[in-house]
Short mmCIF file of N, CA and C in Angstrom, two decimals:
data_model
loop_
_atom_site.label_atom_id
_atom_site.label_comp_id
_atom_site.label_asym_id
_atom_site.label_seq_id
_atom_site.Cartn_x
_atom_site.Cartn_y
_atom_site.Cartn_z
N MET A 1 -71.58 98.33 11.80
CA MET A 1 -72.58 97.43 11.29
C MET A 1 -72.08 96.73 10.03
N ALA A 2 -71.42 97.52 9.17
CA ALA A 2 -70.88 96.94 7.95
C ALA A 2 -69.76 95.96 8.29
N GLU A 3 -69.01 96.26 9.35
CA GLU A 3 -67.93 95.38 9.76
C GLU A 3 -68.49 94.05 10.27
N HIS A 4 -69.60 94.08 10.99
CA HIS A 4 -70.25 92.87 11.49
C HIS A 4 -70.74 92.02 10.32
N HIS A 5 -71.28 92.63 9.30
CA HIS A 5 -71.78 91.92 8.12
C HIS A 5 -70.62 91.27 7.38
N HIS A 6 -69.47 91.95 7.32
CA HIS A 6 -68.29 91.43 6.63
C HIS A 6 -67.74 90.19 7.35
N GLN A 7 -67.79 90.18 8.71
CA GLN A 7 -67.29 89.04 9.46
C GLN A 7 -68.16 87.81 9.23
N ASN A 8 -69.46 87.96 9.08
CA ASN A 8 -70.34 86.82 8.86
C ASN A 8 -70.22 86.28 7.45
N SER A 9 -69.91 87.14 6.47
CA SER A 9 -69.85 86.66 5.09
C SER A 9 -68.59 85.83 4.84
N GLN A 10 -67.52 86.13 5.55
CA GLN A 10 -66.28 85.38 5.36
C GLN A 10 -66.43 83.91 5.77
N PRO A 11 -66.95 83.62 6.96
CA PRO A 11 -67.12 82.22 7.31
C PRO A 11 -68.13 81.51 6.39
N ARG A 12 -69.16 82.22 5.93
CA ARG A 12 -70.15 81.60 5.04
C ARG A 12 -69.48 81.21 3.73
N TYR A 13 -68.59 82.07 3.22
CA TYR A 13 -67.87 81.76 1.99
C TYR A 13 -66.96 80.55 2.22
N GLN A 14 -66.29 80.52 3.36
CA GLN A 14 -65.42 79.37 3.67
C GLN A 14 -66.24 78.09 3.82
N GLN A 15 -67.41 78.19 4.44
CA GLN A 15 -68.27 77.02 4.59
C GLN A 15 -68.72 76.51 3.23
N MET A 16 -69.08 77.42 2.34
CA MET A 16 -69.51 76.99 1.00
C MET A 16 -68.34 76.37 0.24
N LEU A 17 -67.15 76.93 0.41
CA LEU A 17 -65.97 76.38 -0.25
C LEU A 17 -65.66 74.99 0.29
N LYS A 18 -65.75 74.80 1.61
CA LYS A 18 -65.53 73.49 2.21
C LYS A 18 -66.56 72.49 1.74
N ALA A 19 -67.84 72.92 1.67
CA ALA A 19 -68.90 72.03 1.22
C ALA A 19 -68.68 71.63 -0.23
N ALA A 20 -68.30 72.58 -1.07
CA ALA A 20 -68.06 72.27 -2.49
C ALA A 20 -66.90 71.30 -2.63
N THR A 21 -65.85 71.50 -1.84
CA THR A 21 -64.70 70.60 -1.88
C THR A 21 -65.10 69.20 -1.42
N ALA A 22 -65.89 69.14 -0.35
CA ALA A 22 -66.31 67.84 0.18
C ALA A 22 -67.20 67.11 -0.82
N VAL A 23 -68.12 67.85 -1.47
CA VAL A 23 -69.00 67.22 -2.46
C VAL A 23 -68.19 66.72 -3.65
N THR A 24 -67.21 67.51 -4.07
CA THR A 24 -66.38 67.11 -5.20
C THR A 24 -65.55 65.87 -4.86
N ALA A 25 -64.92 65.89 -3.69
CA ALA A 25 -64.12 64.74 -3.28
C ALA A 25 -64.99 63.51 -3.06
N GLY A 26 -66.11 63.68 -2.39
CA GLY A 26 -67.02 62.56 -2.16
C GLY A 26 -67.57 61.99 -3.45
N GLY A 27 -67.95 62.86 -4.38
CA GLY A 27 -68.47 62.39 -5.66
C GLY A 27 -67.40 61.65 -6.45
N SER A 28 -66.19 62.17 -6.42
CA SER A 28 -65.09 61.50 -7.14
C SER A 28 -64.84 60.12 -6.55
N LEU A 29 -64.82 60.03 -5.23
CA LEU A 29 -64.60 58.74 -4.59
C LEU A 29 -65.76 57.77 -4.85
N LEU A 30 -66.98 58.29 -4.92
CA LEU A 30 -68.13 57.45 -5.21
C LEU A 30 -68.05 56.90 -6.63
N VAL A 31 -67.66 57.74 -7.59
CA VAL A 31 -67.50 57.28 -8.97
C VAL A 31 -66.39 56.24 -9.05
N LEU A 32 -65.27 56.50 -8.37
CA LEU A 32 -64.17 55.54 -8.35
C LEU A 32 -64.61 54.22 -7.73
N SER A 33 -65.39 54.28 -6.68
CA SER A 33 -65.91 53.07 -6.05
C SER A 33 -66.80 52.29 -7.01
N GLY A 34 -67.65 52.98 -7.72
CA GLY A 34 -68.52 52.32 -8.70
C GLY A 34 -67.73 51.67 -9.82
N LEU A 35 -66.71 52.36 -10.32
CA LEU A 35 -65.88 51.79 -11.38
C LEU A 35 -65.13 50.56 -10.88
N THR A 36 -64.65 50.62 -9.65
CA THR A 36 -63.96 49.47 -9.07
C THR A 36 -64.90 48.28 -8.93
N LEU A 37 -66.11 48.52 -8.48
CA LEU A 37 -67.09 47.45 -8.36
C LEU A 37 -67.41 46.85 -9.72
N ALA A 38 -67.62 47.69 -10.72
CA ALA A 38 -67.92 47.19 -12.06
C ALA A 38 -66.76 46.38 -12.61
N GLY A 39 -65.53 46.87 -12.41
CA GLY A 39 -64.37 46.11 -12.88
C GLY A 39 -64.22 44.78 -12.18
N THR A 40 -64.51 44.75 -10.89
CA THR A 40 -64.43 43.50 -10.13
C THR A 40 -65.45 42.49 -10.62
N VAL A 41 -66.67 42.95 -10.87
CA VAL A 41 -67.72 42.05 -11.36
C VAL A 41 -67.35 41.50 -12.73
N ILE A 42 -66.85 42.36 -13.61
CA ILE A 42 -66.46 41.90 -14.95
C ILE A 42 -65.31 40.91 -14.86
N ALA A 43 -64.29 41.21 -14.04
CA ALA A 43 -63.15 40.30 -13.89
C ALA A 43 -63.57 38.97 -13.29
N LEU A 44 -64.47 39.01 -12.33
CA LEU A 44 -64.96 37.76 -11.73
C LEU A 44 -65.76 36.95 -12.73
N THR A 45 -66.55 37.61 -13.56
CA THR A 45 -67.33 36.92 -14.58
C THR A 45 -66.41 36.23 -15.59
N ILE A 46 -65.34 36.88 -15.95
CA ILE A 46 -64.40 36.29 -16.90
C ILE A 46 -63.58 35.18 -16.24
N ALA A 47 -63.17 35.37 -14.98
CA ALA A 47 -62.27 34.44 -14.33
C ALA A 47 -62.96 33.21 -13.74
N THR A 48 -64.26 33.27 -13.48
CA THR A 48 -64.95 32.14 -12.85
C THR A 48 -64.81 30.84 -13.63
N PRO A 49 -65.03 30.84 -14.96
CA PRO A 49 -64.84 29.58 -15.68
C PRO A 49 -63.41 29.05 -15.58
N LEU A 50 -62.44 29.94 -15.56
CA LEU A 50 -61.05 29.49 -15.42
C LEU A 50 -60.80 28.89 -14.05
N PHE A 51 -61.40 29.48 -13.02
CA PHE A 51 -61.26 28.92 -11.67
C PHE A 51 -61.89 27.53 -11.60
N VAL A 52 -63.03 27.35 -12.24
CA VAL A 52 -63.69 26.03 -12.22
C VAL A 52 -62.85 25.00 -12.95
N ILE A 53 -62.28 25.37 -14.08
CA ILE A 53 -61.48 24.43 -14.87
C ILE A 53 -60.20 24.06 -14.13
N PHE A 54 -59.52 25.05 -13.55
CA PHE A 54 -58.22 24.82 -12.93
C PHE A 54 -58.29 24.60 -11.42
N SER A 55 -59.47 24.47 -10.83
CA SER A 55 -59.56 24.34 -9.38
C SER A 55 -58.86 23.11 -8.82
N PRO A 56 -58.85 21.95 -9.52
CA PRO A 56 -58.11 20.81 -8.95
C PRO A 56 -56.61 21.09 -8.79
N VAL A 57 -56.09 22.04 -9.56
CA VAL A 57 -54.68 22.39 -9.45
C VAL A 57 -54.50 23.60 -8.55
N LEU A 58 -55.39 24.58 -8.66
CA LEU A 58 -55.23 25.84 -7.94
C LEU A 58 -55.42 25.70 -6.44
N VAL A 59 -56.42 24.94 -6.04
CA VAL A 59 -56.73 24.84 -4.60
C VAL A 59 -55.55 24.25 -3.82
N PRO A 60 -54.99 23.10 -4.24
CA PRO A 60 -53.82 22.60 -3.50
C PRO A 60 -52.61 23.54 -3.60
N ALA A 61 -52.46 24.19 -4.74
CA ALA A 61 -51.34 25.12 -4.89
C ALA A 61 -51.49 26.31 -3.94
N VAL A 62 -52.70 26.84 -3.81
CA VAL A 62 -52.94 27.96 -2.90
C VAL A 62 -52.73 27.52 -1.45
N ILE A 63 -53.20 26.33 -1.11
CA ILE A 63 -53.01 25.83 0.25
C ILE A 63 -51.52 25.66 0.54
N ALA A 64 -50.78 25.09 -0.40
CA ALA A 64 -49.34 24.91 -0.20
C ALA A 64 -48.63 26.25 -0.08
N ALA A 65 -48.99 27.20 -0.94
CA ALA A 65 -48.36 28.52 -0.89
C ALA A 65 -48.67 29.22 0.44
N ALA A 66 -49.92 29.08 0.91
CA ALA A 66 -50.29 29.70 2.19
C ALA A 66 -49.51 29.07 3.35
N LEU A 67 -49.38 27.75 3.34
CA LEU A 67 -48.61 27.09 4.40
C LEU A 67 -47.14 27.49 4.34
N LEU A 68 -46.60 27.59 3.13
CA LEU A 68 -45.21 27.99 2.98
C LEU A 68 -44.99 29.42 3.48
N ALA A 69 -45.89 30.32 3.10
CA ALA A 69 -45.78 31.72 3.55
C ALA A 69 -45.92 31.81 5.06
N THR A 70 -46.87 31.06 5.62
CA THR A 70 -47.06 31.06 7.07
C THR A 70 -45.81 30.55 7.78
N GLY A 71 -45.20 29.51 7.23
CA GLY A 71 -43.97 28.97 7.82
C GLY A 71 -42.84 29.97 7.81
N PHE A 72 -42.67 30.67 6.66
CA PHE A 72 -41.60 31.67 6.57
C PHE A 72 -41.83 32.83 7.52
N VAL A 73 -43.07 33.29 7.61
CA VAL A 73 -43.38 34.41 8.51
C VAL A 73 -43.17 34.00 9.97
N ALA A 74 -43.63 32.80 10.33
CA ALA A 74 -43.44 32.33 11.71
C ALA A 74 -41.96 32.14 12.02
N SER A 75 -41.23 31.58 11.07
CA SER A 75 -39.80 31.38 11.27
C SER A 75 -39.08 32.72 11.47
N GLY A 76 -39.42 33.68 10.66
CA GLY A 76 -38.81 35.00 10.80
C GLY A 76 -39.17 35.65 12.13
N GLY A 77 -40.43 35.52 12.54
CA GLY A 77 -40.86 36.08 13.82
C GLY A 77 -40.15 35.44 14.99
N PHE A 78 -40.04 34.12 14.96
CA PHE A 78 -39.34 33.43 16.05
C PHE A 78 -37.85 33.79 16.06
N GLY A 79 -37.26 33.95 14.88
CA GLY A 79 -35.86 34.36 14.80
C GLY A 79 -35.64 35.73 15.40
N VAL A 80 -36.52 36.68 15.05
CA VAL A 80 -36.41 38.03 15.60
C VAL A 80 -36.59 38.00 17.12
N ALA A 81 -37.55 37.22 17.60
CA ALA A 81 -37.78 37.11 19.04
C ALA A 81 -36.55 36.53 19.73
N ALA A 82 -35.96 35.50 19.13
CA ALA A 82 -34.78 34.88 19.74
C ALA A 82 -33.61 35.85 19.79
N ILE A 83 -33.38 36.58 18.71
CA ILE A 83 -32.28 37.56 18.69
C ILE A 83 -32.52 38.65 19.72
N THR A 84 -33.78 39.09 19.85
CA THR A 84 -34.10 40.12 20.84
C THR A 84 -33.83 39.62 22.26
N VAL A 85 -34.25 38.41 22.55
CA VAL A 85 -34.04 37.85 23.89
C VAL A 85 -32.55 37.66 24.17
N LEU A 86 -31.83 37.13 23.20
CA LEU A 86 -30.40 36.92 23.40
C LEU A 86 -29.67 38.25 23.58
N SER A 87 -30.08 39.26 22.84
CA SER A 87 -29.49 40.58 22.98
C SER A 87 -29.76 41.14 24.38
N TRP A 88 -30.99 40.97 24.87
CA TRP A 88 -31.35 41.46 26.20
C TRP A 88 -30.51 40.74 27.26
N ILE A 89 -30.41 39.42 27.11
CA ILE A 89 -29.64 38.64 28.09
C ILE A 89 -28.17 39.07 28.08
N TYR A 90 -27.62 39.28 26.88
CA TYR A 90 -26.22 39.71 26.78
C TYR A 90 -26.02 41.06 27.48
N ARG A 91 -26.94 42.01 27.23
CA ARG A 91 -26.82 43.32 27.87
C ARG A 91 -26.99 43.21 29.39
N TYR A 92 -27.86 42.31 29.82
CA TYR A 92 -28.08 42.13 31.26
C TYR A 92 -26.84 41.54 31.92
N VAL A 93 -26.25 40.53 31.29
CA VAL A 93 -25.09 39.86 31.87
C VAL A 93 -23.87 40.76 31.88
N THR A 94 -23.72 41.59 30.82
CA THR A 94 -22.55 42.47 30.76
C THR A 94 -22.75 43.75 31.57
N GLY A 95 -23.91 43.92 32.20
CA GLY A 95 -24.14 45.05 33.09
C GLY A 95 -24.55 46.33 32.40
N ARG A 96 -25.08 46.25 31.20
CA ARG A 96 -25.50 47.46 30.47
C ARG A 96 -26.90 47.91 30.84
N HIS A 97 -27.55 47.20 31.73
CA HIS A 97 -28.86 47.57 32.28
C HIS A 97 -29.92 47.75 31.18
N PRO A 98 -30.38 46.64 30.59
CA PRO A 98 -31.43 46.74 29.56
C PRO A 98 -32.77 47.10 30.18
N PRO A 99 -33.74 47.49 29.35
CA PRO A 99 -35.07 47.82 29.89
C PRO A 99 -35.68 46.61 30.60
N GLY A 100 -36.23 46.84 31.76
CA GLY A 100 -36.88 45.78 32.52
C GLY A 100 -35.95 45.03 33.46
N ALA A 101 -34.69 45.41 33.50
CA ALA A 101 -33.74 44.70 34.36
C ALA A 101 -34.09 44.88 35.83
N ASP A 102 -34.52 46.08 36.21
CA ASP A 102 -34.90 46.32 37.61
C ASP A 102 -36.07 45.44 38.01
N GLN A 103 -37.05 45.35 37.14
CA GLN A 103 -38.22 44.52 37.43
C GLN A 103 -37.81 43.05 37.51
N SER A 104 -36.91 42.63 36.66
CA SER A 104 -36.41 41.26 36.69
C SER A 104 -35.69 40.98 38.00
N ASP A 105 -34.86 41.93 38.45
CA ASP A 105 -34.15 41.75 39.72
C ASP A 105 -35.11 41.69 40.90
N GLN A 106 -36.14 42.56 40.89
CA GLN A 106 -37.13 42.55 41.97
C GLN A 106 -37.88 41.22 41.99
N THR A 107 -38.24 40.73 40.83
CA THR A 107 -38.96 39.45 40.75
C THR A 107 -38.07 38.32 41.26
N HIS A 108 -36.80 38.36 40.89
CA HIS A 108 -35.86 37.33 41.34
C HIS A 108 -35.75 37.34 42.86
N MET A 109 -35.64 38.53 43.45
CA MET A 109 -35.53 38.63 44.91
C MET A 109 -36.80 38.14 45.59
N LYS A 110 -37.95 38.48 45.01
CA LYS A 110 -39.22 38.07 45.60
C LYS A 110 -39.37 36.55 45.53
N LEU A 111 -39.00 35.96 44.39
CA LEU A 111 -39.08 34.50 44.26
C LEU A 111 -38.13 33.80 45.23
N ALA A 112 -36.91 34.35 45.38
CA ALA A 112 -35.96 33.76 46.32
C ALA A 112 -36.49 33.84 47.75
N SER A 113 -37.09 34.96 48.09
CA SER A 113 -37.66 35.13 49.42
C SER A 113 -38.80 34.13 49.66
N ASN A 114 -39.67 33.99 48.66
CA ASN A 114 -40.78 33.03 48.79
C ASN A 114 -40.26 31.60 48.88
N ALA A 115 -39.19 31.28 48.15
CA ALA A 115 -38.63 29.93 48.22
C ALA A 115 -38.06 29.66 49.62
N ARG A 116 -37.36 30.65 50.20
CA ARG A 116 -36.83 30.48 51.56
C ARG A 116 -37.98 30.30 52.56
N GLU A 117 -39.03 31.08 52.37
CA GLU A 117 -40.20 30.97 53.25
C GLU A 117 -40.84 29.58 53.16
N MET A 118 -40.99 29.07 51.94
CA MET A 118 -41.59 27.75 51.76
C MET A 118 -40.69 26.66 52.34
N LYS A 119 -39.37 26.82 52.18
CA LYS A 119 -38.44 25.86 52.74
C LYS A 119 -38.54 25.86 54.27
N TYR A 120 -38.63 27.02 54.87
CA TYR A 120 -38.76 27.14 56.32
C TYR A 120 -40.05 26.46 56.79
N ARG A 121 -41.15 26.73 56.07
CA ARG A 121 -42.43 26.11 56.47
C ARG A 121 -42.38 24.59 56.32
N ALA A 122 -41.76 24.12 55.21
CA ALA A 122 -41.68 22.67 55.01
C ALA A 122 -40.85 22.02 56.11
N GLU A 123 -39.72 22.66 56.47
CA GLU A 123 -38.88 22.10 57.54
C GLU A 123 -39.62 22.12 58.86
N LYS A 124 -40.38 23.17 59.08
CA LYS A 124 -41.16 23.28 60.32
C LYS A 124 -42.22 22.17 60.40
N LEU A 125 -42.90 21.94 59.26
CA LEU A 125 -43.93 20.91 59.24
C LEU A 125 -43.33 19.51 59.36
N THR A 126 -42.24 19.25 58.63
CA THR A 126 -41.64 17.92 58.71
C THR A 126 -40.99 17.70 60.06
N GLY A 127 -40.44 18.75 60.64
CA GLY A 127 -39.83 18.63 62.00
C GLY A 127 -40.91 18.38 63.03
N ALA A 128 -42.08 19.03 62.88
CA ALA A 128 -43.19 18.85 63.82
C ALA A 128 -43.79 17.47 63.67
N ALA A 129 -43.82 16.96 62.44
CA ALA A 129 -44.39 15.62 62.21
C ALA A 129 -43.45 14.55 62.70
N ALA A 130 -42.15 14.76 62.62
CA ALA A 130 -41.16 13.76 63.08
C ALA A 130 -41.13 13.68 64.59
N SER A 131 -41.49 14.79 65.30
CA SER A 131 -41.43 14.80 66.76
C SER A 131 -42.46 14.00 67.38
#
C-alpha cells in the first residue's frame, strides 16, 4: 500500500515541476513580448516624424533597393538552376546516369512511339484522301 502511494506521489511531483517550469517560461516570454511591444511603440512614435520628413527620399530609395535585391536574388536563382541543368545534361551525356535519367529515356521512347503513330495515321489519311 505504501509502495502504491509512493508511485502516485512521484508523477504528481513531476507534474507540479513541469507546471512550474511552464508558468515560469510562459511568464518570461509574456514579459518579453510586452517589453518588445512597448519598445516598438516608442520607436515608432519617435521615428514617425522622421519618416514623414524624409518620405520623398525614402520611398523611392526603398523601391529601388527592393527592385535591386529582387534582381540579384532572381539572377542568382536562375544561375543556380542553369548550372544544375547543365550539370545534369553533362552527366547524362557522359553516361553517369543522373537522377531521373530512366524516366527521361522512357518519356523519349513514348514520344517517339507516339510520333511514329501520328505519322502513320497522317500517311493513312492523306493516302486515303488522294485515292
